[in-house]
CSV table of C-alpha atoms and ligand atoms in Angstrom, one decimal:
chain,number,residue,atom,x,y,z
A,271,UNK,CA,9.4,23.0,-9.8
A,272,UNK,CA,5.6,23.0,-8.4
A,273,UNK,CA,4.7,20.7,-10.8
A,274,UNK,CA,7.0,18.3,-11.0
A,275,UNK,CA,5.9,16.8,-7.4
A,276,UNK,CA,3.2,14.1,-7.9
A,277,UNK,CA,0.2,15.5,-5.2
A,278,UNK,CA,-1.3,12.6,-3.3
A,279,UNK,CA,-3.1,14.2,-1.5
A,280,UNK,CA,-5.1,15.5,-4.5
A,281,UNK,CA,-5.3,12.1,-6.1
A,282,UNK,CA,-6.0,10.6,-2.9
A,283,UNK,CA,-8.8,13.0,-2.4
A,284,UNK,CA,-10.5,12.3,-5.8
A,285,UNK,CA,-10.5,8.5,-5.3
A,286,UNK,CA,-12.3,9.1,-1.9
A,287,UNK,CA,-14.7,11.8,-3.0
A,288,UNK,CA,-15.9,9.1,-5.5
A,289,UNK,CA,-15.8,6.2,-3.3
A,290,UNK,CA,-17.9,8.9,-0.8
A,291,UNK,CA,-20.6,9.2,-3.6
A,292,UNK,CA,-20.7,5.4,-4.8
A,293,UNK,CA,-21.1,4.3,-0.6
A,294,UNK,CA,-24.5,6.7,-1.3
A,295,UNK,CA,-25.8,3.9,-3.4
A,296,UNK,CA,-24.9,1.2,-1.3
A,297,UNK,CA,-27.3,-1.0,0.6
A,298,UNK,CA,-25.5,-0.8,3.4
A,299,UNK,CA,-22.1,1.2,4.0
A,300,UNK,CA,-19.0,-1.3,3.5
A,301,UNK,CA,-17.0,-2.0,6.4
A,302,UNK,CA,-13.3,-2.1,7.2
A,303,UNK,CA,-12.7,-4.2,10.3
A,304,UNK,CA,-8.9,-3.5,11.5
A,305,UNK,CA,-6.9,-5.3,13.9
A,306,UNK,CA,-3.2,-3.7,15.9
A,307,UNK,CA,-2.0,-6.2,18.3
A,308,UNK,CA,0.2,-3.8,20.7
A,309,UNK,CA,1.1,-0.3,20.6
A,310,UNK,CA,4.0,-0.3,17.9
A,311,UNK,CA,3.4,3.8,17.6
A,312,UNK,CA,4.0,4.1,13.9
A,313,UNK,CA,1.0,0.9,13.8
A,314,UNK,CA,-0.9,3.1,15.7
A,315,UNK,CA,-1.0,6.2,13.8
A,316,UNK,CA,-1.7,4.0,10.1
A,317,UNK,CA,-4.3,2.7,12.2
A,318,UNK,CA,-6.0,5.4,13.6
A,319,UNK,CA,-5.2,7.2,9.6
A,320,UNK,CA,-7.4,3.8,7.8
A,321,UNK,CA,-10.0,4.2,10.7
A,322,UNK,CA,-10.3,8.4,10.3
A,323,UNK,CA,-10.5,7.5,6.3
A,324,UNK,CA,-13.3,5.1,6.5
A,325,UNK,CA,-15.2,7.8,8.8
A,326,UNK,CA,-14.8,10.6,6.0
A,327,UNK,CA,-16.1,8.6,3.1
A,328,UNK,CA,-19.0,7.1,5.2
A,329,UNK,CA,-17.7,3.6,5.3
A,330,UNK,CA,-18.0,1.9,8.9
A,331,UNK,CA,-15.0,0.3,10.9
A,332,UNK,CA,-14.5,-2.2,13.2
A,333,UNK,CA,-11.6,-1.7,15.7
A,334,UNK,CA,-9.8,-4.6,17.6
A,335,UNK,CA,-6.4,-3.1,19.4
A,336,UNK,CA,-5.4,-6.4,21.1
A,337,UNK,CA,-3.0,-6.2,23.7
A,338,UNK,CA,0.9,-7.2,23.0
A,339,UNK,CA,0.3,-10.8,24.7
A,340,UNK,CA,-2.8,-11.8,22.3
A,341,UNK,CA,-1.7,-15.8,21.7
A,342,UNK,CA,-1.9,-17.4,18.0
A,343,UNK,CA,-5.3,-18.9,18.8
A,344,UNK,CA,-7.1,-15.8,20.0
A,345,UNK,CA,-5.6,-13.8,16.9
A,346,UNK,CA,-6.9,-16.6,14.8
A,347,UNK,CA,-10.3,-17.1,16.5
A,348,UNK,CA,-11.0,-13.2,15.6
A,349,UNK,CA,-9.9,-13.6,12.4
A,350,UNK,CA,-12.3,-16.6,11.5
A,351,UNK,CA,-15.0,-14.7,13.1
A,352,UNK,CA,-14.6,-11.8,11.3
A,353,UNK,CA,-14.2,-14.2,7.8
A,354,UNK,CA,-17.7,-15.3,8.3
A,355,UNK,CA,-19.6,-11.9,9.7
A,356,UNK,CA,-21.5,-11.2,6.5
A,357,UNK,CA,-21.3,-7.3,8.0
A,358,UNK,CA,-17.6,-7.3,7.6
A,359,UNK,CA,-16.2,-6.5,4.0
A,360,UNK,CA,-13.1,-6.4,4.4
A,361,UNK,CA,-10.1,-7.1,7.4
A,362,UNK,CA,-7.0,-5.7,7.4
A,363,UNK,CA,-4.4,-7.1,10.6
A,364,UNK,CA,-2.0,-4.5,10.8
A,365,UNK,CA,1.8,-5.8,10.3
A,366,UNK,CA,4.6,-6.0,11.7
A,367,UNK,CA,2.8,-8.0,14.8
A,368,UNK,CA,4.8,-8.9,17.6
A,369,UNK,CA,7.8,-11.7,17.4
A,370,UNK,CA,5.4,-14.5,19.0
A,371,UNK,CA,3.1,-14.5,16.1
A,372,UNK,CA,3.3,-15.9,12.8
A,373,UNK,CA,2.8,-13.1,10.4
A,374,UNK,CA,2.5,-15.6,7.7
A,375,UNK,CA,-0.1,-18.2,9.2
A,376,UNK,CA,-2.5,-14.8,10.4
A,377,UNK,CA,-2.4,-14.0,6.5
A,378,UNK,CA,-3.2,-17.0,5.3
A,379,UNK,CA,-6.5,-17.7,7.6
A,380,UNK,CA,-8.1,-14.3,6.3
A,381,UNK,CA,-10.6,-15.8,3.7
A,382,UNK,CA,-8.8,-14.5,0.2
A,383,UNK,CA,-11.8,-11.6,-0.8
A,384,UNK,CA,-11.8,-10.3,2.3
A,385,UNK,CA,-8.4,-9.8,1.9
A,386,UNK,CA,-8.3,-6.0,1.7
A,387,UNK,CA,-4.2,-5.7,1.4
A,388,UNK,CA,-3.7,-7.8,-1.1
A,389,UNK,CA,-1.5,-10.1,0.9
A,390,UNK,CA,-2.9,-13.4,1.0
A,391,UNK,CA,-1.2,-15.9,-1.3
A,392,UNK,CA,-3.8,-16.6,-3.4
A,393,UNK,CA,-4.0,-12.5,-4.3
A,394,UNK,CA,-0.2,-12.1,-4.8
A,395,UNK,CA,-0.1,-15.4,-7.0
A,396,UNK,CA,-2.9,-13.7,-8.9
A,397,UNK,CA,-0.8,-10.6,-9.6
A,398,UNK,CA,2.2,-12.8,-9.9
A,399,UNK,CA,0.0,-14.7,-13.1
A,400,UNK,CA,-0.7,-11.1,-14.7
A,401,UNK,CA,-4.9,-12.0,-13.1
A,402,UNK,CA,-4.7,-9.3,-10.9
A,403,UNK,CA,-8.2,-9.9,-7.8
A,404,UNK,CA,-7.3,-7.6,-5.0
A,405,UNK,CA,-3.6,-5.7,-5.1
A,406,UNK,CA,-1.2,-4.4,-2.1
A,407,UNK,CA,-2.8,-1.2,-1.8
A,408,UNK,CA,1.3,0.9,-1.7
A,409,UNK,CA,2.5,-0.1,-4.9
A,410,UNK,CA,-1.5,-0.2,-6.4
A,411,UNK,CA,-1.8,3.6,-5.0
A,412,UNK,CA,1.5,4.3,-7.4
A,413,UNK,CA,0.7,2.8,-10.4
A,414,UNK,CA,-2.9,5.3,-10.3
A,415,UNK,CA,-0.1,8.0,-9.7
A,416,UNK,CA,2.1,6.8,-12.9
A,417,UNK,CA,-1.4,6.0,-15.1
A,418,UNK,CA,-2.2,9.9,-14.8
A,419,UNK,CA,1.5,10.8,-16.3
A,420,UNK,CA,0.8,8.3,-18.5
A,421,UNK,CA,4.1,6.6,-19.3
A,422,UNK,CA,5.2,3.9,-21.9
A,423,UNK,CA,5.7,0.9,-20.0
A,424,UNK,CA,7.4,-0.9,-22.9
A,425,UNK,CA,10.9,0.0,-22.9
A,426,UNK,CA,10.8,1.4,-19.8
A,427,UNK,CA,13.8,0.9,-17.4
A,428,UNK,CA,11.9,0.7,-13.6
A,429,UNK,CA,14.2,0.1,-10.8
A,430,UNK,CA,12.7,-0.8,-7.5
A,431,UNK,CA,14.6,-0.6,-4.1
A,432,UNK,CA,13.2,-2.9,-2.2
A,433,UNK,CA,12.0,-6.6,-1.4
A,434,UNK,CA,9.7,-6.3,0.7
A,435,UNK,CA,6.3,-8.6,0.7
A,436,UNK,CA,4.3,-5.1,1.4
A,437,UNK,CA,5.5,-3.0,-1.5
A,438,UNK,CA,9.1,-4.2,-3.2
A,439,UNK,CA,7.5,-7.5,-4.6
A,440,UNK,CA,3.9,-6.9,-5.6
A,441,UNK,CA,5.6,-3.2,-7.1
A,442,UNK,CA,7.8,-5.1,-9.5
A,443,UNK,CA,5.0,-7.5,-9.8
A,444,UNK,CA,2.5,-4.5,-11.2
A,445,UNK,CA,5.5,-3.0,-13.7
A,446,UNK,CA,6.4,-6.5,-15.3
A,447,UNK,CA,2.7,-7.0,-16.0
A,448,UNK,CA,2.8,-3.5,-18.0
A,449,UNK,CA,5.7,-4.5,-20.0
A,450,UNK,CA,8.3,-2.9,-18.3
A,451,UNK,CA,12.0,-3.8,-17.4
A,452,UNK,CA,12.4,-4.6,-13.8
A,453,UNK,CA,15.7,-4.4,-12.0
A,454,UNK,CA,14.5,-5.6,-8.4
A,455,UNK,CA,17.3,-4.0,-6.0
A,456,UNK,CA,17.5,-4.0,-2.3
A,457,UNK,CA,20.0,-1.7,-0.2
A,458,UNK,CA,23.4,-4.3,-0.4
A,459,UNK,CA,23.3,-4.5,-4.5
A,460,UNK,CA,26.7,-3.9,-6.0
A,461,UNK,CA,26.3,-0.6,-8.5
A,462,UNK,CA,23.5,0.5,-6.7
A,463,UNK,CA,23.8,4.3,-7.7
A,464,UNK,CA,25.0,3.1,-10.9
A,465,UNK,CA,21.7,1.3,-11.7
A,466,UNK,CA,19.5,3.5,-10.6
A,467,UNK,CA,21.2,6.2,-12.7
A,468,UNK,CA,20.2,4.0,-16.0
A,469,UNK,CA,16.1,4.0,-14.3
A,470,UNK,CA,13.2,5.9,-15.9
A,471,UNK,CA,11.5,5.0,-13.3
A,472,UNK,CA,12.7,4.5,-9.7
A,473,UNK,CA,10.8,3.4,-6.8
A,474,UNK,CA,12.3,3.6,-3.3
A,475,UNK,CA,11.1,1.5,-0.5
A,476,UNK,CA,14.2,0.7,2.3
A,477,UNK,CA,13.5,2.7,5.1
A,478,UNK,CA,16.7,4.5,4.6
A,479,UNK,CA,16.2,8.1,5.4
A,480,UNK,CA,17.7,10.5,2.0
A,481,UNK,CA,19.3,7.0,0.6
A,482,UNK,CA,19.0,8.4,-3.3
A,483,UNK,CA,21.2,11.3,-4.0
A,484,UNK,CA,20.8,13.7,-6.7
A,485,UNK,CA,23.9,11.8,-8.5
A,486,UNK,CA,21.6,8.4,-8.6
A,487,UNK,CA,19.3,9.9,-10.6
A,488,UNK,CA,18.4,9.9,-14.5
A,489,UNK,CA,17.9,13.5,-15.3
A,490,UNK,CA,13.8,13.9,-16.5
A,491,UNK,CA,13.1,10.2,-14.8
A,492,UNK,CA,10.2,9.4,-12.2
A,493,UNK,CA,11.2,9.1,-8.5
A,494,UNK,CA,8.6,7.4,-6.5
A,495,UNK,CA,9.6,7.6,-2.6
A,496,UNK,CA,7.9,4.8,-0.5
A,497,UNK,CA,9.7,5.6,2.5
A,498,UNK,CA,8.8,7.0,5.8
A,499,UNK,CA,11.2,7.6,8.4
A,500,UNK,CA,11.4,10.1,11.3
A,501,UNK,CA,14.2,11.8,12.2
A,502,UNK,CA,15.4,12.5,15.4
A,503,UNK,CA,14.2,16.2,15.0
A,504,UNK,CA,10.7,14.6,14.7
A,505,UNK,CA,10.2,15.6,11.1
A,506,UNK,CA,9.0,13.0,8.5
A,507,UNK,CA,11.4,12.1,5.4
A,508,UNK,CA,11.6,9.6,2.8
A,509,UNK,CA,14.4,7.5,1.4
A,510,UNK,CA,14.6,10.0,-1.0
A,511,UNK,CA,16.7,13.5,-0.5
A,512,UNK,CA,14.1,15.2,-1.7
A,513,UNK,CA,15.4,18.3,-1.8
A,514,UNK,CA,18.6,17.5,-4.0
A,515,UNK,CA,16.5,15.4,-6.2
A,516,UNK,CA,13.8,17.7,-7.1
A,517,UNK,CA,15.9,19.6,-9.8
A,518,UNK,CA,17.1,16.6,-11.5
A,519,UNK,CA,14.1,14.1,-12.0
A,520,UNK,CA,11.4,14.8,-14.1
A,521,UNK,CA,8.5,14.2,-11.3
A,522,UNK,CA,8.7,13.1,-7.4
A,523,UNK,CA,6.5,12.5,-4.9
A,524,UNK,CA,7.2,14.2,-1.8
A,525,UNK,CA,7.2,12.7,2.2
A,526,UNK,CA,5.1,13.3,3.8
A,527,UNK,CA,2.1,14.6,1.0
A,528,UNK,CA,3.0,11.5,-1.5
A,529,UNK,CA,2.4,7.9,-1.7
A,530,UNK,CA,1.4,7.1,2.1
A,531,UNK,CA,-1.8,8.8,1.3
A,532,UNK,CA,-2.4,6.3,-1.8
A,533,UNK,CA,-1.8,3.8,0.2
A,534,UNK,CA,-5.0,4.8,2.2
A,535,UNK,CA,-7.0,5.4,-0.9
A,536,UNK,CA,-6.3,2.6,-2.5
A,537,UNK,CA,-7.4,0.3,0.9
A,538,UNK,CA,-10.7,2.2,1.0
A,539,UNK,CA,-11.5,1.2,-2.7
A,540,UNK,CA,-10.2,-2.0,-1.8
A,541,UNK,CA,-12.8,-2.6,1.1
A,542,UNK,CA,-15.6,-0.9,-1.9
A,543,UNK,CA,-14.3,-3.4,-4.3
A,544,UNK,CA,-14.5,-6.6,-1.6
A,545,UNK,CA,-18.5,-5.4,-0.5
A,546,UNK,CA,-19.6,-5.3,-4.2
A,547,UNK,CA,-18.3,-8.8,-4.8
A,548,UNK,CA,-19.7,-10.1,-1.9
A,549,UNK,CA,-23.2,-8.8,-2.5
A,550,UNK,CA,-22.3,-10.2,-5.8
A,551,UNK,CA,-21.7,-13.7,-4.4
A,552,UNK,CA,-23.8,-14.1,-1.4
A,553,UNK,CA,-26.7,-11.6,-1.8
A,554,UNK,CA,-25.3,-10.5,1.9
A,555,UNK,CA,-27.2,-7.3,3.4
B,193,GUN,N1,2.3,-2.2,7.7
B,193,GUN,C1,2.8,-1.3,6.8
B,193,GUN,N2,2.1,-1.1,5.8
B,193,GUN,C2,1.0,-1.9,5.9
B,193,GUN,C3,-0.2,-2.1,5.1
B,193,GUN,O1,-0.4,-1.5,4.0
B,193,GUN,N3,-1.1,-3.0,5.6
B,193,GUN,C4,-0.9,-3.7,6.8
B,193,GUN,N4,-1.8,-4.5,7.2
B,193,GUN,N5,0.2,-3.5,7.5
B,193,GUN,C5,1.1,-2.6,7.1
Protein backbone atom coordinates (compact mmCIF):
# COMPACT_ATOMS: atom_id res chain seq x y z
CA UNK A 1 0.00 0.00 0.00
CA UNK A 2 3.21 2.13 1.02
CA UNK A 3 3.82 3.01 -2.26
CA UNK A 4 0.95 3.77 -3.81
CA UNK A 5 0.69 7.20 -1.67
CA UNK A 6 2.42 10.01 -3.71
CA UNK A 7 5.03 11.62 -0.80
CA UNK A 8 5.06 15.37 -0.99
CA UNK A 9 6.95 15.84 1.35
CA UNK A 10 9.82 14.04 -0.41
CA UNK A 11 9.15 15.79 -3.70
CA UNK A 12 8.71 18.97 -1.91
CA UNK A 13 11.97 18.51 -0.16
CA UNK A 14 13.94 17.90 -3.43
CA UNK A 15 12.59 20.93 -5.19
CA UNK A 16 13.78 22.98 -2.14
CA UNK A 17 17.06 21.38 -1.52
CA UNK A 18 17.80 22.44 -5.17
CA UNK A 19 16.34 25.80 -5.04
CA UNK A 20 18.68 25.97 -1.47
CA UNK A 21 21.77 25.29 -3.72
CA UNK A 22 20.88 27.49 -6.91
CA UNK A 23 20.06 30.72 -4.10
CA UNK A 24 24.14 29.86 -3.38
CA UNK A 25 24.79 31.36 -6.70
CA UNK A 26 22.63 34.16 -6.48
CA UNK A 27 23.74 37.75 -6.32
CA UNK A 28 21.60 38.44 -3.80
CA UNK A 29 18.97 35.91 -2.17
CA UNK A 30 15.36 36.31 -3.85
CA UNK A 31 12.76 37.62 -1.83
CA UNK A 32 9.12 36.70 -1.15
CA UNK A 33 7.19 39.68 0.19
CA UNK A 34 3.73 38.32 1.67
CA UNK A 35 0.79 40.22 2.68
CA UNK A 36 -2.51 38.66 5.29
CA UNK A 37 -4.91 41.33 5.87
CA UNK A 38 -6.65 39.99 9.23
CA UNK A 39 -6.24 36.97 11.25
CA UNK A 40 -8.39 34.37 9.09
CA UNK A 41 -6.44 31.45 11.20
CA UNK A 42 -6.15 28.91 8.33
CA UNK A 43 -4.42 32.47 6.37
CA UNK A 44 -2.31 32.52 9.09
CA UNK A 45 -0.81 29.23 9.40
CA UNK A 46 -0.16 29.17 5.07
CA UNK A 47 1.42 32.28 5.90
CA UNK A 48 3.60 31.67 8.55
CA UNK A 49 4.29 27.91 6.35
CA UNK A 50 5.53 30.34 2.85
CA UNK A 51 7.45 32.62 5.38
CA UNK A 52 9.21 29.37 7.47
CA UNK A 53 9.90 27.92 3.67
CA UNK A 54 11.65 30.91 2.42
CA UNK A 55 13.86 30.96 5.78
CA UNK A 56 14.98 27.13 5.11
CA UNK A 57 16.10 27.57 1.53
CA UNK A 58 17.85 31.02 2.34
CA UNK A 59 15.42 33.17 0.43
CA UNK A 60 14.44 36.52 2.41
CA UNK A 61 10.74 37.59 3.16
CA UNK A 62 9.01 40.48 3.59
CA UNK A 63 5.91 40.32 6.05
CA UNK A 64 2.98 42.80 6.04
CA UNK A 65 0.01 41.31 8.42
CA UNK A 66 -2.36 44.28 7.94
CA UNK A 67 -5.11 44.64 10.29
CA UNK A 68 -8.85 43.55 9.20
CA UNK A 69 -9.85 47.37 8.51
CA UNK A 70 -6.86 47.98 5.87
CA UNK A 71 -9.07 50.20 3.17
CA UNK A 72 -8.71 49.53 -0.86
CA UNK A 73 -6.21 52.36 -1.15
CA UNK A 74 -3.73 51.46 1.61
CA UNK A 75 -3.89 47.70 0.27
CA UNK A 76 -3.18 49.07 -3.13
CA UNK A 77 -0.53 51.80 -2.08
CA UNK A 78 1.61 48.62 -0.55
CA UNK A 79 1.12 46.79 -3.44
CA UNK A 80 2.50 49.50 -5.96
CA UNK A 81 5.25 49.94 -3.67
CA UNK A 82 6.19 46.66 -3.38
CA UNK A 83 5.83 46.43 -7.63
CA UNK A 84 8.52 48.86 -7.95
CA UNK A 85 11.11 47.80 -4.90
CA UNK A 86 13.76 46.28 -7.19
CA UNK A 87 14.56 44.15 -3.73
CA UNK A 88 11.25 42.43 -3.97
CA UNK A 89 11.00 39.41 -6.38
CA UNK A 90 8.06 38.29 -5.91
CA UNK A 91 4.49 39.27 -3.81
CA UNK A 92 2.04 37.00 -2.85
CA UNK A 93 -1.46 38.80 -1.06
CA UNK A 94 -2.82 36.02 0.75
CA UNK A 95 -6.63 35.28 -0.29
CA UNK A 96 -9.53 35.03 0.77
CA UNK A 97 -9.20 38.92 2.09
CA UNK A 98 -11.92 40.35 3.91
CA UNK A 99 -15.56 41.16 2.26
CA UNK A 100 -14.70 45.07 1.87
CA UNK A 101 -11.96 44.34 -0.56
CA UNK A 102 -11.92 43.54 -4.07
CA UNK A 103 -10.02 40.38 -4.43
CA UNK A 104 -10.06 40.90 -8.08
CA UNK A 105 -8.83 44.60 -8.41
CA UNK A 106 -5.74 43.71 -5.52
CA UNK A 107 -4.75 40.96 -8.28
CA UNK A 108 -4.78 42.86 -11.05
CA UNK A 109 -2.45 45.89 -9.57
CA UNK A 110 0.48 43.30 -8.79
CA UNK A 111 2.74 43.95 -11.79
CA UNK A 112 2.29 40.48 -13.85
CA UNK A 113 6.18 38.91 -13.08
CA UNK A 114 6.01 39.65 -9.85
CA UNK A 115 3.10 37.67 -9.83
CA UNK A 116 4.32 34.67 -7.77
CA UNK A 117 0.67 32.70 -7.67
CA UNK A 118 0.07 32.79 -10.97
CA UNK A 119 -3.15 34.65 -10.56
CA UNK A 120 -2.98 37.82 -12.43
CA UNK A 121 -4.94 37.71 -15.75
CA UNK A 122 -2.28 38.12 -17.95
CA UNK A 123 -0.59 34.62 -16.26
CA UNK A 124 -3.79 32.59 -16.39
CA UNK A 125 -4.57 33.81 -20.03
CA UNK A 126 -1.09 32.61 -20.70
CA UNK A 127 -1.83 29.19 -19.44
CA UNK A 128 -5.24 29.50 -20.89
CA UNK A 129 -3.22 29.99 -24.63
CA UNK A 130 -1.04 26.70 -23.85
CA UNK A 131 2.22 29.93 -23.24
CA UNK A 132 2.45 28.97 -19.90
CA UNK A 133 4.84 32.40 -17.76
CA UNK A 134 4.24 31.85 -14.14
CA UNK A 135 1.53 28.99 -12.98
CA UNK A 136 -0.93 28.71 -9.72
CA UNK A 137 1.58 27.11 -7.78
CA UNK A 138 -1.49 24.00 -6.29
CA UNK A 139 -2.38 22.57 -9.45
CA UNK A 140 1.63 23.33 -10.91
CA UNK A 141 2.94 21.40 -7.51
CA UNK A 142 0.59 18.25 -9.02
CA UNK A 143 1.45 18.15 -12.36
CA UNK A 144 5.59 17.72 -10.97
CA UNK A 145 3.73 14.91 -8.87
CA UNK A 146 1.99 13.26 -12.04
CA UNK A 147 5.43 13.98 -14.39
CA UNK A 148 7.35 11.54 -11.98
CA UNK A 149 4.55 8.59 -12.57
CA UNK A 150 4.79 9.62 -15.77
CA UNK A 151 1.35 9.11 -17.34
CA UNK A 152 -0.04 9.34 -20.96
CA UNK A 153 -1.88 12.38 -21.14
CA UNK A 154 -3.47 11.57 -24.51
CA UNK A 155 -6.36 9.51 -23.95
CA UNK A 156 -6.46 10.14 -20.50
CA UNK A 157 -9.80 10.63 -18.78
CA UNK A 158 -8.96 13.53 -15.84
CA UNK A 159 -11.86 14.62 -13.87
CA UNK A 160 -11.39 17.73 -11.74
CA UNK A 161 -13.79 18.60 -8.74
CA UNK A 162 -13.66 21.95 -8.56
CA UNK A 163 -13.95 25.52 -10.09
CA UNK A 164 -12.15 27.41 -8.23
CA UNK A 165 -9.74 30.39 -9.68
CA UNK A 166 -6.91 28.98 -7.15
CA UNK A 167 -6.77 25.35 -8.22
CA UNK A 168 -10.14 23.92 -10.20
CA UNK A 169 -9.43 26.28 -13.31
CA UNK A 170 -5.75 26.72 -13.89
CA UNK A 171 -5.73 22.49 -12.98
CA UNK A 172 -7.95 21.73 -15.96
CA UNK A 173 -6.07 24.46 -17.70
CA UNK A 174 -2.52 22.43 -17.17
CA UNK A 175 -4.26 18.79 -18.20
CA UNK A 176 -5.92 20.18 -21.50
CA UNK A 177 -2.52 21.67 -22.52
CA UNK A 178 -1.05 17.94 -22.11
CA UNK A 179 -3.66 16.47 -24.31
CA UNK A 180 -5.82 15.13 -21.85
CA UNK A 181 -9.74 14.88 -21.55
CA UNK A 182 -11.10 17.30 -19.09
CA UNK A 183 -14.45 16.80 -17.40
CA UNK A 184 -14.47 20.07 -15.13
CA UNK A 185 -17.04 19.12 -12.18
CA UNK A 186 -18.00 21.02 -9.16
CA UNK A 187 -19.90 19.47 -6.06
CA UNK A 188 -23.86 19.93 -7.62
CA UNK A 189 -22.97 17.92 -11.10
CA UNK A 190 -25.58 15.34 -11.90
CA UNK A 191 -23.66 11.66 -12.06
CA UNK A 192 -21.02 12.92 -10.03
CA UNK A 193 -19.86 9.43 -8.62
CA UNK A 194 -20.75 8.18 -11.86
CA UNK A 195 -18.19 10.36 -13.72
CA UNK A 196 -15.63 10.11 -11.58
CA UNK A 197 -15.89 6.36 -11.68
CA UNK A 198 -15.03 6.62 -15.69
CA UNK A 199 -11.59 9.13 -14.41
CA UNK A 200 -7.97 7.97 -14.73
CA UNK A 201 -7.17 10.69 -13.16
CA UNK A 202 -9.17 12.56 -10.42
CA UNK A 203 -8.42 15.63 -8.75
CA UNK A 204 -10.44 16.78 -5.77
CA UNK A 205 -10.61 20.31 -4.74
CA UNK A 206 -14.27 21.24 -2.75
CA UNK A 207 -13.55 21.56 0.61
CA UNK A 208 -15.77 18.70 1.39
CA UNK A 209 -14.31 16.63 4.05
CA UNK A 210 -14.12 12.39 2.69
CA UNK A 211 -16.54 13.67 -0.47
CA UNK A 212 -15.02 10.60 -2.75
CA UNK A 213 -15.97 7.23 -1.61
CA UNK A 214 -14.20 4.13 -2.49
CA UNK A 215 -17.29 3.37 -4.96
CA UNK A 216 -16.35 6.75 -7.08
CA UNK A 217 -13.27 5.44 -7.96
CA UNK A 218 -11.72 3.71 -11.09
CA UNK A 219 -9.84 0.78 -9.74
CA UNK A 220 -5.73 1.43 -10.59
CA UNK A 221 -6.65 5.34 -11.36
CA UNK A 222 -4.77 8.46 -9.79
CA UNK A 223 -6.50 10.37 -6.88
CA UNK A 224 -5.13 13.69 -6.29
CA UNK A 225 -6.76 15.25 -2.93
CA UNK A 226 -6.56 19.16 -2.92
CA UNK A 227 -8.58 19.44 0.11
CA UNK A 228 -7.96 20.55 3.50
CA UNK A 229 -10.41 20.54 6.06
CA UNK A 230 -10.42 20.17 9.89
CA UNK A 231 -12.57 18.33 11.67
CA UNK A 232 -14.13 19.05 14.72
CA UNK A 233 -11.66 16.52 16.57
CA UNK A 234 -8.92 18.93 15.24
CA UNK A 235 -7.41 16.44 12.86
CA UNK A 236 -6.66 17.46 9.22
CA UNK A 237 -8.54 15.51 6.19
CA UNK A 238 -9.05 15.88 2.60
CA UNK A 239 -11.98 15.62 0.45
CA UNK A 240 -10.92 12.37 -0.09
CA UNK A 241 -11.74 9.20 2.38
CA UNK A 242 -8.55 8.31 2.24
CA UNK A 243 -8.69 5.38 4.02
CA UNK A 244 -11.43 3.63 1.88
CA UNK A 245 -9.79 4.79 -1.23
CA UNK A 246 -6.31 3.68 -0.75
CA UNK A 247 -7.11 -0.10 -1.77
CA UNK A 248 -8.90 0.81 -4.86
CA UNK A 249 -6.80 3.63 -6.75
CA UNK A 250 -3.65 2.97 -8.17
CA UNK A 251 -1.79 5.99 -6.32
CA UNK A 252 -3.14 8.86 -3.74
CA UNK A 253 -1.83 11.52 -2.13
CA UNK A 254 -2.49 11.71 1.46
CA UNK A 255 -3.80 14.99 3.79
CA UNK A 256 -2.05 16.18 5.38
CA UNK A 257 1.73 14.88 3.77
CA UNK A 258 0.39 15.53 0.01
CA UNK A 259 -0.22 18.29 -2.24
CA UNK A 260 -0.33 21.31 0.39
CA UNK A 261 3.37 20.84 0.58
CA UNK A 262 3.70 21.33 -3.41
CA UNK A 263 1.96 24.05 -3.18
CA UNK A 264 4.79 25.65 -1.06
CA UNK A 265 7.51 24.26 -3.29
CA UNK A 266 6.20 25.29 -6.19
CA UNK A 267 5.77 29.20 -4.76
CA UNK A 268 9.41 29.11 -3.67
CA UNK A 269 10.55 28.14 -7.30
CA UNK A 270 8.16 30.58 -8.38
CA UNK A 271 9.75 33.62 -6.41
CA UNK A 272 13.43 31.79 -7.93
CA UNK A 273 11.88 31.88 -11.31
CA UNK A 274 10.50 35.76 -11.02
CA UNK A 275 14.41 37.03 -9.53
CA UNK A 276 16.20 35.38 -12.49
CA UNK A 277 13.95 37.20 -14.97
CA UNK A 278 14.15 40.28 -13.37
CA UNK A 279 17.97 40.33 -13.23
CA UNK A 280 17.30 39.28 -16.70
CA UNK A 281 15.33 42.41 -17.58
CA UNK A 282 16.56 45.15 -15.38
CA UNK A 283 20.08 44.17 -14.38
CA UNK A 284 18.42 44.80 -10.71
CA UNK A 285 20.93 43.95 -7.68
N1 LIG B 1 -5.38 31.00 -0.43
C1 LIG B 1 -5.42 29.65 -0.56
N2 LIG B 1 -4.42 29.20 -1.34
C2 LIG B 1 -3.72 30.29 -1.72
C3 LIG B 1 -2.56 30.45 -2.52
O1 LIG B 1 -1.97 29.51 -3.07
N3 LIG B 1 -2.12 31.75 -2.64
C4 LIG B 1 -2.77 32.81 -2.07
N4 LIG B 1 -2.27 34.03 -2.29
N5 LIG B 1 -3.85 32.67 -1.33
C5 LIG B 1 -4.30 31.42 -1.15
Amino acid sequence: MQDKILNGREFSNTILDNLAREVAKCKRPPCLAVVLVGTNPASCVYVNNKKKACEKIGFTSKSFELPETTTQDQLLKIVHDLNQDKNVDGILVQMPLPKHLDSKLIIDNITPHKDVDGFHRYNIGSLALNDPQICPCTPHGVMYMLEKLNPTYHGLNAVVIGMSNIVGRPMALELINRGATVTICNSKTKNLAELCRHADLLIVGVGRPKMVKASWVKPGSIVIDIGMNRLDNGKLCGDVDFDEVLPIAGYITPVPGGVGLMTIAMLMQNTMHCYTKQFETTGAQ
